[in-house]
mmCIF file of N, CA and C in Angstrom:
data_model
loop_
_atom_site.group_PDB
_atom_site.id
_atom_site.type_symbol
_atom_site.label_atom_id
_atom_site.label_comp_id
_atom_site.label_asym_id
_atom_site.label_seq_id
_atom_site.Cartn_x
_atom_site.Cartn_y
_atom_site.Cartn_z
ATOM 1 N N MET A 1 0.844 -1.185 0.000
ATOM 2 C CA MET A 1 0.000 0.000 0.000
ATOM 3 C C MET A 1 0.889 1.248 0.000
ATOM 4 N N GLN A 2 0.669 2.137 -0.941
ATOM 5 C CA GLN A 2 1.464 3.348 -1.050
ATOM 6 C C GLN A 2 0.703 4.513 -0.426
ATOM 7 N N SER A 3 1.411 5.295 0.388
ATOM 8 C CA SER A 3 0.775 6.485 0.947
ATOM 9 C C SER A 3 1.094 7.663 0.028
ATOM 10 N N GLU A 4 0.097 8.504 -0.173
ATOM 11 C CA GLU A 4 0.288 9.665 -1.032
ATOM 12 C C GLU A 4 1.034 10.751 -0.268
ATOM 13 N N LYS A 5 2.010 11.353 -0.925
ATOM 14 C CA LYS A 5 2.747 12.452 -0.312
ATOM 15 C C LYS A 5 1.954 13.737 -0.530
ATOM 16 N N PRO A 6 1.894 14.594 0.477
ATOM 17 C CA PRO A 6 1.160 15.844 0.308
ATOM 18 C C PRO A 6 1.859 16.748 -0.700
ATOM 19 N N GLU A 7 1.074 17.573 -1.362
ATOM 20 C CA GLU A 7 1.618 18.529 -2.324
ATOM 21 C C GLU A 7 2.436 19.569 -1.561
ATOM 22 N N THR A 8 3.647 19.833 -2.021
ATOM 23 C CA THR A 8 4.517 20.797 -1.352
ATOM 24 C C THR A 8 4.760 22.011 -2.238
ATOM 25 N N SER A 9 5.192 23.073 -1.604
ATOM 26 C CA SER A 9 5.557 24.281 -2.339
ATOM 27 C C SER A 9 6.728 24.937 -1.611
ATOM 28 N N PRO A 10 7.551 25.711 -2.338
ATOM 29 C CA PRO A 10 8.674 26.391 -1.685
ATOM 30 C C PRO A 10 8.159 27.488 -0.755
ATOM 31 N N VAL A 11 8.650 27.480 0.468
ATOM 32 C CA VAL A 11 8.196 28.434 1.483
ATOM 33 C C VAL A 11 9.409 29.171 2.040
ATOM 34 N N PRO A 12 9.360 30.506 2.074
ATOM 35 C CA PRO A 12 10.458 31.259 2.686
ATOM 36 C C PRO A 12 10.468 31.022 4.191
ATOM 37 N N ILE A 13 11.646 30.742 4.740
ATOM 38 C CA ILE A 13 11.789 30.464 6.168
ATOM 39 C C ILE A 13 12.972 31.238 6.740
ATOM 40 N N TRP A 14 13.046 31.254 8.054
ATOM 41 C CA TRP A 14 14.222 31.682 8.793
ATOM 42 C C TRP A 14 14.750 30.438 9.474
ATOM 43 N N ARG A 15 16.063 30.165 9.364
ATOM 44 C CA ARG A 15 16.663 29.028 10.048
ATOM 45 C C ARG A 15 17.845 29.525 10.870
ATOM 46 N N CYS A 16 18.123 28.803 11.948
ATOM 47 C CA CYS A 16 19.201 29.191 12.861
ATOM 48 C C CYS A 16 20.555 29.018 12.178
ATOM 49 N N ARG A 17 21.448 29.970 12.388
ATOM 50 C CA ARG A 17 22.811 29.888 11.841
ATOM 51 C C ARG A 17 23.630 28.797 12.503
ATOM 52 N N ASN A 18 23.345 28.504 13.756
ATOM 53 C CA ASN A 18 24.082 27.505 14.521
ATOM 54 C C ASN A 18 23.788 26.112 13.936
ATOM 55 N N ARG A 19 24.804 25.431 13.465
ATOM 56 C CA ARG A 19 24.613 24.126 12.817
ATOM 57 C C ARG A 19 24.079 23.057 13.765
ATOM 58 N N GLU A 20 24.360 23.184 15.061
ATOM 59 C CA GLU A 20 23.855 22.211 16.027
ATOM 60 C C GLU A 20 22.374 22.422 16.332
ATOM 61 N N CYS A 21 21.897 23.628 16.129
ATOM 62 C CA CYS A 21 20.493 23.963 16.389
ATOM 63 C C CYS A 21 19.692 23.728 15.113
ATOM 64 N N ARG A 22 18.591 23.029 15.216
ATOM 65 C CA ARG A 22 17.798 22.700 14.028
ATOM 66 C C ARG A 22 16.521 23.530 13.917
ATOM 67 N N ALA A 23 16.436 24.626 14.677
ATOM 68 C CA ALA A 23 15.229 25.451 14.698
ATOM 69 C C ALA A 23 15.037 26.214 13.391
ATOM 70 N N TRP A 24 13.770 26.350 12.991
ATOM 71 C CA TRP A 24 13.403 27.172 11.844
ATOM 72 C C TRP A 24 11.960 27.614 12.022
ATOM 73 N N ILE A 25 11.590 28.722 11.366
ATOM 74 C CA ILE A 25 10.213 29.209 11.399
ATOM 75 C C ILE A 25 9.836 29.732 10.024
ATOM 76 N N ARG A 26 8.563 29.639 9.694
ATOM 77 C CA ARG A 26 8.081 30.219 8.442
ATOM 78 C C ARG A 26 8.245 31.736 8.521
ATOM 79 N N GLU A 27 8.669 32.333 7.419
ATOM 80 C CA GLU A 27 8.879 33.774 7.390
ATOM 81 C C GLU A 27 7.589 34.523 7.737
ATOM 82 N N GLU A 28 6.462 34.040 7.258
ATOM 83 C CA GLU A 28 5.186 34.726 7.507
ATOM 84 C C GLU A 28 4.765 34.672 8.973
ATOM 85 N N LEU A 29 5.335 33.765 9.755
ATOM 86 C CA LEU A 29 4.985 33.642 11.166
ATOM 87 C C LEU A 29 6.041 34.235 12.093
ATOM 88 N N ALA A 30 7.083 34.822 11.534
ATOM 89 C CA ALA A 30 8.155 35.411 12.344
ATOM 90 C C ALA A 30 7.644 36.644 13.079
ATOM 91 N N ALA A 31 8.116 36.828 14.295
ATOM 92 C CA ALA A 31 7.673 37.943 15.134
ATOM 93 C C ALA A 31 8.290 39.280 14.723
ATOM 94 N N SER A 32 9.399 39.255 13.990
ATOM 95 C CA SER A 32 10.051 40.492 13.580
ATOM 96 C C SER A 32 10.709 40.295 12.213
ATOM 97 N N PRO A 33 11.144 41.386 11.577
ATOM 98 C CA PRO A 33 11.796 41.277 10.267
ATOM 99 C C PRO A 33 13.122 40.529 10.301
ATOM 100 N N SER A 34 13.783 40.477 11.449
ATOM 101 C CA SER A 34 15.019 39.695 11.596
ATOM 102 C C SER A 34 14.973 38.997 12.956
ATOM 103 N N PRO A 35 14.262 37.880 13.029
ATOM 104 C CA PRO A 35 14.041 37.214 14.330
ATOM 105 C C PRO A 35 15.297 36.558 14.887
ATOM 106 N N GLU A 36 15.280 36.340 16.205
ATOM 107 C CA GLU A 36 16.338 35.550 16.836
ATOM 108 C C GLU A 36 15.791 34.136 17.015
ATOM 109 N N CYS A 37 16.687 33.180 17.098
ATOM 110 C CA CYS A 37 16.296 31.781 17.218
ATOM 111 C C CYS A 37 15.493 31.569 18.502
ATOM 112 N N PRO A 38 14.314 30.964 18.401
ATOM 113 C CA PRO A 38 13.514 30.735 19.601
ATOM 114 C C PRO A 38 14.119 29.679 20.533
ATOM 115 N N MET A 39 15.037 28.869 20.026
ATOM 116 C CA MET A 39 15.633 27.805 20.835
ATOM 117 C C MET A 39 16.921 28.264 21.527
ATOM 118 N N CYS A 40 17.891 28.747 20.741
ATOM 119 C CA CYS A 40 19.204 29.083 21.314
ATOM 120 C C CYS A 40 19.471 30.586 21.377
ATOM 121 N N LYS A 41 18.535 31.386 20.898
ATOM 122 C CA LYS A 41 18.635 32.860 20.897
ATOM 123 C C LYS A 41 19.734 33.384 19.979
ATOM 124 N N GLY A 42 20.229 32.550 19.062
ATOM 125 C CA GLY A 42 21.237 32.977 18.099
ATOM 126 C C GLY A 42 20.602 33.706 16.921
ATOM 127 N N SER A 43 21.427 34.112 15.974
ATOM 128 C CA SER A 43 20.912 34.803 14.797
ATOM 129 C C SER A 43 20.355 33.787 13.801
ATOM 130 N N MET A 44 19.479 34.267 12.929
ATOM 131 C CA MET A 44 18.847 33.403 11.933
ATOM 132 C C MET A 44 19.109 33.960 10.548
ATOM 133 N N ILE A 45 19.078 33.077 9.550
ATOM 134 C CA ILE A 45 19.250 33.482 8.164
ATOM 135 C C ILE A 45 18.067 32.980 7.355
ATOM 136 N N ARG A 46 17.824 33.669 6.247
ATOM 137 C CA ARG A 46 16.714 33.288 5.375
ATOM 138 C C ARG A 46 17.061 32.041 4.580
ATOM 139 N N GLY A 47 16.034 31.320 4.229
ATOM 140 C CA GLY A 47 16.201 30.132 3.413
ATOM 141 C C GLY A 47 14.875 29.741 2.787
ATOM 142 N N ILE A 48 14.871 28.607 2.109
ATOM 143 C CA ILE A 48 13.667 28.068 1.474
ATOM 144 C C ILE A 48 13.526 26.623 1.922
ATOM 145 N N LYS A 49 12.301 26.207 2.202
ATOM 146 C CA LYS A 49 12.018 24.836 2.574
ATOM 147 C C LYS A 49 10.789 24.406 1.786
ATOM 148 N N HIS A 50 10.792 23.201 1.249
ATOM 149 C CA HIS A 50 9.630 22.688 0.537
ATOM 150 C C HIS A 50 8.723 22.009 1.548
ATOM 151 N N LEU A 51 7.567 22.626 1.790
ATOM 152 C CA LEU A 51 6.659 22.189 2.837
ATOM 153 C C LEU A 51 5.256 21.950 2.286
ATOM 154 N N PRO A 52 4.485 21.109 2.980
ATOM 155 C CA PRO A 52 3.078 20.955 2.600
ATOM 156 C C PRO A 52 2.365 22.290 2.753
ATOM 157 N N LYS A 53 1.379 22.528 1.921
ATOM 158 C CA LYS A 53 0.630 23.775 1.990
ATOM 159 C C LYS A 53 -0.162 23.829 3.286
ATOM 160 N N LEU A 54 -0.226 25.044 3.885
ATOM 161 C CA LEU A 54 -1.008 25.232 5.107
ATOM 162 C C LEU A 54 -2.487 25.251 4.757
ATOM 163 N N ILE A 55 -3.272 24.624 5.596
ATOM 164 C CA ILE A 55 -4.725 24.675 5.437
ATOM 165 C C ILE A 55 -5.232 25.659 6.466
ATOM 166 N N LYS A 56 -5.780 26.761 5.987
ATOM 167 C CA LYS A 56 -6.272 27.782 6.899
ATOM 168 C C LYS A 56 -7.707 27.445 7.264
ATOM 169 N N LYS A 57 -7.918 27.222 8.552
ATOM 170 C CA LYS A 57 -9.249 26.882 9.041
ATOM 171 C C LYS A 57 -9.958 28.155 9.486
ATOM 172 N N HIS A 58 -11.229 28.222 9.189
ATOM 173 C CA HIS A 58 -12.035 29.364 9.605
ATOM 174 C C HIS A 58 -12.748 29.009 10.893
ATOM 175 N N LYS A 59 -12.831 29.963 11.791
ATOM 176 C CA LYS A 59 -13.541 29.721 13.045
ATOM 177 C C LYS A 59 -15.037 29.678 12.758
ATOM 178 N N ALA A 60 -15.698 28.787 13.424
ATOM 179 C CA ALA A 60 -17.143 28.680 13.273
ATOM 180 C C ALA A 60 -17.802 29.915 13.879
ATOM 181 N N VAL A 61 -18.801 30.424 13.209
ATOM 182 C CA VAL A 61 -19.530 31.582 13.697
ATOM 183 C C VAL A 61 -20.671 31.072 14.570
ATOM 184 N N ARG A 62 -20.724 31.611 15.779
ATOM 185 C CA ARG A 62 -21.797 31.199 16.689
ATOM 186 C C ARG A 62 -23.118 31.807 16.255
ATOM 187 N N LYS A 63 -24.153 31.091 16.560
ATOM 188 C CA LYS A 63 -25.489 31.642 16.323
ATOM 189 C C LYS A 63 -25.692 32.784 17.295
ATOM 190 N N LYS A 64 -26.429 33.796 16.865
ATOM 191 C CA LYS A 64 -26.604 34.989 17.679
ATOM 192 C C LYS A 64 -27.237 34.666 19.025
ATOM 193 N N ASP A 65 -28.242 33.787 19.061
ATOM 194 C CA ASP A 65 -28.913 33.491 20.338
ATOM 195 C C ASP A 65 -27.977 32.780 21.311
ATOM 196 N N GLU A 66 -27.049 31.956 20.832
ATOM 197 C CA GLU A 66 -26.078 31.301 21.711
ATOM 198 C C GLU A 66 -25.135 32.332 22.325
ATOM 199 N N ALA A 67 -24.680 33.282 21.514
ATOM 200 C CA ALA A 67 -23.779 34.318 22.009
ATOM 201 C C ALA A 67 -24.494 35.198 23.022
ATOM 202 N N ASP A 68 -25.747 35.568 22.753
ATOM 203 C CA ASP A 68 -26.512 36.395 23.682
ATOM 204 C C ASP A 68 -26.736 35.670 25.003
ATOM 205 N N GLN A 69 -27.036 34.369 24.939
ATOM 206 C CA GLN A 69 -27.264 33.585 26.145
ATOM 207 C C GLN A 69 -25.998 33.549 26.999
ATOM 208 N N TRP A 70 -24.854 33.383 26.358
ATOM 209 C CA TRP A 70 -23.580 33.340 27.058
ATOM 210 C C TRP A 70 -23.304 34.678 27.751
ATOM 211 N N LEU A 71 -23.596 35.783 27.057
ATOM 212 C CA LEU A 71 -23.350 37.099 27.637
ATOM 213 C C LEU A 71 -24.244 37.357 28.844
ATOM 214 N N HIS A 72 -25.479 36.867 28.812
ATOM 215 C CA HIS A 72 -26.397 37.090 29.919
ATOM 216 C C HIS A 72 -26.027 36.268 31.151
ATOM 217 N N GLU A 73 -25.276 35.177 30.957
ATOM 218 C CA GLU A 73 -24.889 34.342 32.087
ATOM 219 C C GLU A 73 -23.752 34.951 32.905
ATOM 220 N N ILE A 74 -23.068 35.919 32.326
ATOM 221 C CA ILE A 74 -21.905 36.518 33.008
ATOM 222 C C ILE A 74 -22.303 37.447 34.102
#
């Protein structure tokens, strides 16, 4: 039985300069334009990683009467 590999695309990332540290983050999720490594606090450099596409989930919208009921209970 063969498992299907997810479709990937090139994604800009930041990766730690320290070769012993394997930390990396997606560029779009970085806290600043030049982030520090969240693991070792070292400097990071830009790179590309082929990753599965992110699936953006939408939050369910509550029905108005449920939200009103919740507010009245407070």
